[in-house]
């Protein structure tokens, strides 16, 4: 019975299993943006400047930081505008608000 079922539907079974595995991998690798700090872009800010302002809060290089922010916020070519809210790869603390001005200094 199983042999006949396998011969008839092996491609569909393999496709189903691969789809299920891919879905699980995507769920596991998707970052939970609620655990990261959101910043509001101020006039004159750039992704490079934001990466430098938060350099003590993350362990990425500036290029890695920018790539992460672009990928997780749907930003193309580093184009951000004043008033945009973006998620950055800085872990939010319990007592730290999720929204910080990018140009503010968190080390106060």
Coordinates of N, CA, C and O in Angstrom, one line a residue:
X1 N 0.8 -1.2 0.0 CA 0.0 0.0 0.0 C 0.9 1.3 0.0 O 0.7 2.1 -0.8
X2 N 1.8 1.4 1.0 CA 2.7 2.5 1.0 C 3.6 2.6 -0.2 O 3.9 3.7 -0.7
X3 N 4.0 1.5 -0.7 CA 4.9 1.5 -1.9 C 4.1 2.0 -3.1 O 4.7 2.8 -3.9
X4 N 2.9 1.7 -3.3 CA 2.1 2.2 -4.4 C 1.8 3.7 -4.2 O 1.9 4.4 -5.2
X5 N 1.5 4.1 -3.0 CA 1.3 5.5 -2.7 C 2.5 6.3 -3.0 O 2.5 7.4 -3.6
X6 N 3.7 5.8 -2.6 CA 5.0 6.5 -2.8 C 5.2 6.6 -4.3 O 5.7 7.7 -4.8
X7 N 5.0 5.5 -5.1 CA 5.3 5.6 -6.5 C 4.4 6.6 -7.2 O 4.8 7.2 -8.1
X8 N 3.1 6.7 -6.7 CA 2.2 7.6 -7.4 C 2.4 9.0 -7.0 O 2.2 9.9 -7.8
X9 N 2.8 9.3 -5.8 CA 2.8 10.7 -5.3 C 4.1 11.1 -4.7 O 4.2 12.0 -3.9
X10 N 5.2 10.4 -5.1 CA 6.5 10.7 -4.5 C 6.9 12.2 -4.7 O 7.4 12.9 -3.7
X11 N 6.7 12.8 -5.8 CA 7.1 14.1 -6.1 C 6.2 15.1 -5.2 O 6.7 16.1 -4.7
X12 N 5.0 14.8 -5.1 CA 4.1 15.7 -4.3 C 4.5 15.6 -2.8 O 4.5 16.6 -2.1
X13 N 4.8 14.4 -2.3 CA 5.2 14.2 -1.0 C 6.5 15.0 -0.7 O 6.7 15.7 0.3
X14 N 7.5 14.8 -1.6 CA 8.8 15.5 -1.4 C 8.6 17.0 -1.4 O 9.1 17.7 -0.6
X15 N 7.8 17.5 -2.4 CA 7.5 18.9 -2.5 C 6.8 19.4 -1.2 O 7.2 20.5 -0.7
X16 N 5.9 18.7 -0.6 CA 5.2 19.1 0.6 C 6.2 19.1 1.8 O 6.2 20.1 2.5
X17 N 7.0 18.1 1.9 CA 8.0 18.1 3.0 C 9.0 19.2 2.9 O 9.3 19.9 3.9
X18 N 9.5 19.5 1.7 CA 10.4 20.6 1.5 C 9.8 22.0 1.7 O 10.4 22.9 2.3
X19 N 8.5 22.1 1.3 CA 7.8 23.4 1.6 C 7.6 23.6 3.1 O 7.8 24.7 3.6
X20 N 7.3 22.5 3.8 CA 7.1 22.6 5.2 C 8.4 22.9 5.9 O 8.4 23.8 6.8
X21 N 9.5 22.3 5.5 CA 10.8 22.6 6.1 C 11.2 24.1 5.8 O 11.7 24.8 6.7
X22 N 11.0 24.5 4.6 CA 11.3 25.9 4.3 C 10.5 26.9 5.1 O 11.0 27.9 5.5
X23 N 9.2 26.6 5.3 CA 8.4 27.5 6.1 C 8.9 27.5 7.6 O 8.9 28.6 8.2
X24 N 9.3 26.4 8.1 CA 9.8 26.4 9.5 C 11.1 27.2 9.6 O 11.3 27.9 10.5
X25 N 12.0 27.0 8.6 CA 13.2 27.8 8.6 C 13.0 29.3 8.5 O 13.6 30.0 9.3
X26 N 12.1 29.7 7.7 CA 11.8 31.1 7.6 C 11.2 31.6 8.9 O 11.5 32.8 9.3
X27 N 10.4 30.9 9.6 CA 9.8 31.3 10.9 C 10.9 31.4 11.9 O 10.9 32.4 12.7
X28 N 11.9 30.5 11.9 CA 12.9 30.6 12.9 C 13.9 31.7 12.6 O 14.3 32.4 13.5
X29 N 14.2 32.0 11.4 CA 15.2 33.0 11.0 C 14.6 34.4 10.9 O 15.4 35.4 10.9
X30 N 13.3 34.6 11.0 CA 12.7 35.9 10.9 C 13.0 36.6 12.2 O 12.6 36.1 13.3
X31 N 13.6 37.8 12.2 CA 13.9 38.5 13.5 C 12.6 39.0 14.1 O 11.7 39.5 13.3
X32 N 12.5 39.0 15.4 CA 11.3 39.5 16.1 C 11.6 41.0 16.3 O 12.3 41.4 17.2
X33 N 11.0 41.8 15.4 CA 11.4 43.3 15.5 C 10.9 43.9 16.7 O 11.3 45.0 17.1
X34 N 10.0 43.3 17.5 CA 9.6 43.9 18.8 C 10.6 43.8 19.8 O 10.5 44.5 20.8
X35 N 11.7 43.0 19.6 CA 12.8 43.0 20.6 C 13.9 43.9 20.2 O 14.9 43.9 20.9
X36 N 13.8 44.7 19.2 CA 14.8 45.6 18.8 C 14.3 47.0 18.9 O 13.1 47.3 19.0
X37 N 15.2 47.9 19.0 CA 14.9 49.3 19.2 C 14.4 49.9 17.9 O 15.0 49.6 16.8
X38 N 13.4 50.7 17.9 CA 12.9 51.5 16.8 C 13.4 52.9 17.0 O 13.4 53.5 18.1
X39 N 13.9 53.5 15.9 CA 14.4 54.9 15.9 C 13.6 55.7 14.9 O 13.1 55.2 13.9
X40 N 13.4 56.9 15.3 CA 12.7 57.9 14.4 C 13.9 58.7 13.7 O 14.7 59.3 14.4
X41 N 13.9 58.7 12.4 CA 14.9 59.4 11.7 C 14.7 60.9 11.8 O 13.6 61.4 11.6
X42 N 15.8 61.5 12.1 CA 15.8 63.0 12.3 C 16.4 63.6 11.0 O 17.1 62.9 10.2
X43 N 16.2 64.9 10.9 CA 16.7 65.6 9.7 C 18.3 65.5 9.8 O 18.9 65.7 10.8
X44 N 18.9 65.2 8.6 CA 20.3 65.0 8.5 C 20.8 63.6 8.9 O 22.0 63.4 8.7
X45 N 20.0 62.7 9.4 CA 20.4 61.4 9.7 C 20.7 60.6 8.4 O 20.0 60.7 7.4
X46 N 21.6 59.6 8.5 CA 21.8 58.6 7.5 C 22.0 57.3 8.2 O 22.2 57.3 9.4
X47 N 21.9 56.2 7.5 CA 22.1 54.9 8.1 C 23.5 54.8 8.7 O 23.7 54.2 9.7
X48 N 24.5 55.4 8.0 CA 25.9 55.4 8.4 C 26.0 56.1 9.8 O 26.6 55.6 10.7
X49 N 25.3 57.3 9.9 CA 25.4 58.1 11.2 C 24.6 57.3 12.3 O 25.1 57.3 13.4
X50 N 23.5 56.7 12.0 CA 22.8 55.9 13.0 C 23.6 54.8 13.5 O 23.7 54.5 14.7
X51 N 24.3 54.1 12.5 CA 25.2 53.0 12.9 C 26.3 53.4 13.8 O 26.7 52.8 14.8
X52 N 26.9 54.6 13.6 CA 27.9 55.1 14.4 C 27.4 55.6 15.8 O 28.0 55.4 16.8
X53 N 26.2 56.2 15.8 CA 25.6 56.6 17.1 C 25.3 55.4 18.0 O 25.4 55.6 19.2
X54 N 25.0 54.3 17.4 CA 24.6 53.1 18.2 C 25.8 52.1 18.2 O 25.5 50.9 18.6
X55 N 27.0 52.5 17.9 CA 28.1 51.5 17.7 C 28.4 50.8 19.0 O 28.8 49.6 19.0
X56 N 28.2 51.4 20.2 CA 28.4 50.8 21.5 C 27.3 49.8 21.8 O 27.5 48.9 22.7
X57 N 26.2 49.8 21.1 CA 25.1 49.0 21.4 C 25.0 47.8 20.6 O 24.1 46.9 20.8
X58 N 25.8 47.6 19.5 CA 25.7 46.5 18.6 C 27.2 46.0 18.3 O 28.1 46.8 18.5
X59 N 27.3 44.8 17.8 CA 28.6 44.3 17.5 C 28.9 44.1 16.0 O 29.7 43.3 15.7
X60 N 28.1 44.8 15.2 CA 28.2 44.7 13.8 C 29.2 45.7 13.2 O 29.3 46.8 13.8
X61 N 29.8 45.5 12.1 CA 30.5 46.5 11.4 C 29.4 47.5 10.8 O 28.2 47.2 10.8
X62 N 29.9 48.7 10.5 CA 28.9 49.7 9.9 C 28.2 49.1 8.7 O 27.0 49.3 8.5
X63 N 29.0 48.4 7.8 CA 28.4 47.9 6.6 C 27.4 46.8 6.9 O 26.3 46.8 6.3
X64 N 27.7 45.9 7.9 CA 26.7 44.9 8.3 C 25.5 45.5 8.9 O 24.4 45.0 8.7
X65 N 25.7 46.5 9.7 CA 24.5 47.2 10.3 C 23.6 47.8 9.3 O 22.4 47.6 9.3
X66 N 24.2 48.5 8.3 CA 23.4 49.1 7.2 C 22.7 48.0 6.4 O 21.5 48.2 6.1
X67 N 23.3 46.9 6.1 CA 22.7 45.8 5.3 C 21.5 45.2 6.1 O 20.4 45.0 5.6
X68 N 21.7 45.0 7.4 CA 20.7 44.5 8.3 C 19.5 45.4 8.3 O 18.3 45.0 8.1
X69 N 19.7 46.7 8.5 CA 18.6 47.7 8.5 C 17.9 47.8 7.2 O 16.6 47.8 7.2
X70 N 18.6 47.8 6.1 CA 18.0 47.8 4.8 C 17.1 46.6 4.6 O 15.9 46.7 4.1
X71 N 17.6 45.4 4.9 CA 16.9 44.2 4.6 C 15.6 44.1 5.5 O 14.6 43.7 5.1
X72 N 15.8 44.4 6.8 CA 14.6 44.3 7.7 C 13.6 45.4 7.7 O 12.6 45.3 8.4
X73 N 13.9 46.5 7.0 CA 13.0 47.6 7.0 C 12.5 47.9 5.5 O 11.8 48.8 5.3
X74 N 13.0 47.1 4.6 CA 12.5 47.3 3.2 C 13.1 48.6 2.6 O 12.4 49.2 1.8
X75 N 14.3 48.9 3.0 CA 14.9 50.2 2.5 C 15.8 49.8 1.3 O 16.6 48.9 1.3
X76 N 15.7 50.6 0.2 CA 16.5 50.4 -0.9 C 17.6 51.5 -1.0 O 17.3 52.7 -0.8
X77 N 18.8 51.1 -1.2 CA 20.0 52.0 -1.4 C 20.2 53.0 -0.2 O 20.6 54.1 -0.4
X78 N 19.8 52.6 1.0 CA 20.0 53.5 2.2 C 19.2 54.7 2.2 O 19.5 55.7 2.9
X79 N 18.1 54.8 1.5 CA 17.3 56.0 1.4 C 16.3 56.0 2.6 O 15.3 55.3 2.7
X80 N 16.6 56.9 3.5 CA 15.7 57.1 4.7 C 15.4 58.6 4.7 O 16.1 59.5 4.2
X81 N 14.2 58.9 5.3 CA 13.7 60.3 5.3 C 13.3 60.7 6.7 O 12.9 59.8 7.5
X82 N 13.4 62.0 7.0 CA 13.0 62.4 8.4 C 11.6 62.0 8.7 O 10.7 62.1 7.9
X83 N 11.4 61.5 9.9 CA 10.1 61.0 10.3 C 9.9 59.5 10.1 O 9.0 58.9 10.7
X84 N 10.8 58.8 9.3 CA 10.7 57.4 9.1 C 11.0 56.7 10.4 O 11.9 57.1 11.2
X85 N 10.3 55.6 10.7 CA 10.6 54.8 11.9 C 11.3 53.5 11.4 O 10.7 52.8 10.5
X86 N 12.5 53.2 11.8 CA 13.2 52.0 11.4 C 13.6 51.2 12.6 O 13.8 51.8 13.7
X87 N 13.7 49.9 12.4 CA 14.1 49.0 13.4 C 15.6 48.8 13.2 O 16.0 48.6 12.1
X88 N 16.4 48.9 14.3 CA 17.8 48.7 14.2 C 18.2 47.5 15.0 O 17.5 47.1 15.9
X89 N 19.4 46.9 14.7 CA 19.8 45.7 15.4 C 20.4 46.0 16.7 O 21.6 45.6 17.0
X90 N 19.7 46.6 17.6 CA 20.1 46.9 18.9 C 19.0 46.3 19.8 O 17.8 46.7 19.7
X91 N 19.4 45.4 20.7 CA 18.4 44.8 21.6 C 17.7 45.8 22.5 O 18.4 46.6 23.1
X92 N 16.4 45.8 22.6 CA 15.7 46.7 23.4 C 15.7 46.1 24.9 O 15.6 44.9 25.1
X93 N 16.0 47.0 25.8 CA 16.0 46.6 27.2 C 14.6 46.8 27.8 O 13.8 47.6 27.2
X94 N 14.3 46.2 28.9 CA 12.9 46.3 29.5 C 12.6 47.8 29.8 O 11.5 48.2 29.7
X95 N 13.6 48.5 30.3 CA 13.4 49.9 30.7 C 13.7 50.9 29.6 O 13.6 52.1 29.8
X96 N 14.1 50.4 28.5 CA 14.4 51.3 27.3 C 13.2 51.4 26.4 O 12.7 50.4 26.0
X97 N 12.8 52.6 26.1 CA 11.7 52.7 25.1 C 12.0 52.2 23.8 O 13.2 52.2 23.4
X98 N 11.0 51.8 23.0 CA 11.3 51.3 21.7 C 11.6 52.4 20.7 O 12.3 52.2 19.7
X99 N 11.1 53.6 21.0 CA 11.4 54.7 20.0 C 12.4 55.6 20.6 O 12.2 56.2 21.7
X100 N 13.4 55.8 19.9 CA 14.5 56.8 20.3 C 14.8 57.6 19.1 O 14.7 57.2 18.0
X101 N 15.1 58.9 19.4 CA 15.5 59.7 18.2 C 16.9 59.2 17.8 O 17.8 59.1 18.7
X102 N 17.1 59.0 16.6 CA 18.4 58.5 16.1 C 19.5 59.5 16.4 O 20.6 59.1 16.7
X103 N 19.3 60.8 16.4 CA 20.3 61.7 16.7 C 20.6 62.0 18.2 O 21.4 62.7 18.5
X104 N 19.7 61.3 19.0 CA 20.0 61.5 20.5 C 21.1 60.6 20.9 O 21.4 59.7 20.3
X105 N 21.6 60.9 22.1 CA 22.7 60.2 22.6 C 22.2 59.3 23.7 O 21.8 59.8 24.8
X106 N 22.2 58.0 23.6 CA 21.7 57.1 24.6 C 22.7 56.9 25.8 O 22.3 56.3 26.8
X107 N 23.9 57.4 25.6 CA 24.9 57.2 26.7 C 24.8 58.3 27.8 O 25.7 58.4 28.6
X108 N 23.8 59.1 27.8 CA 23.7 60.2 28.8 C 23.6 59.6 30.2 O 23.0 58.7 30.5

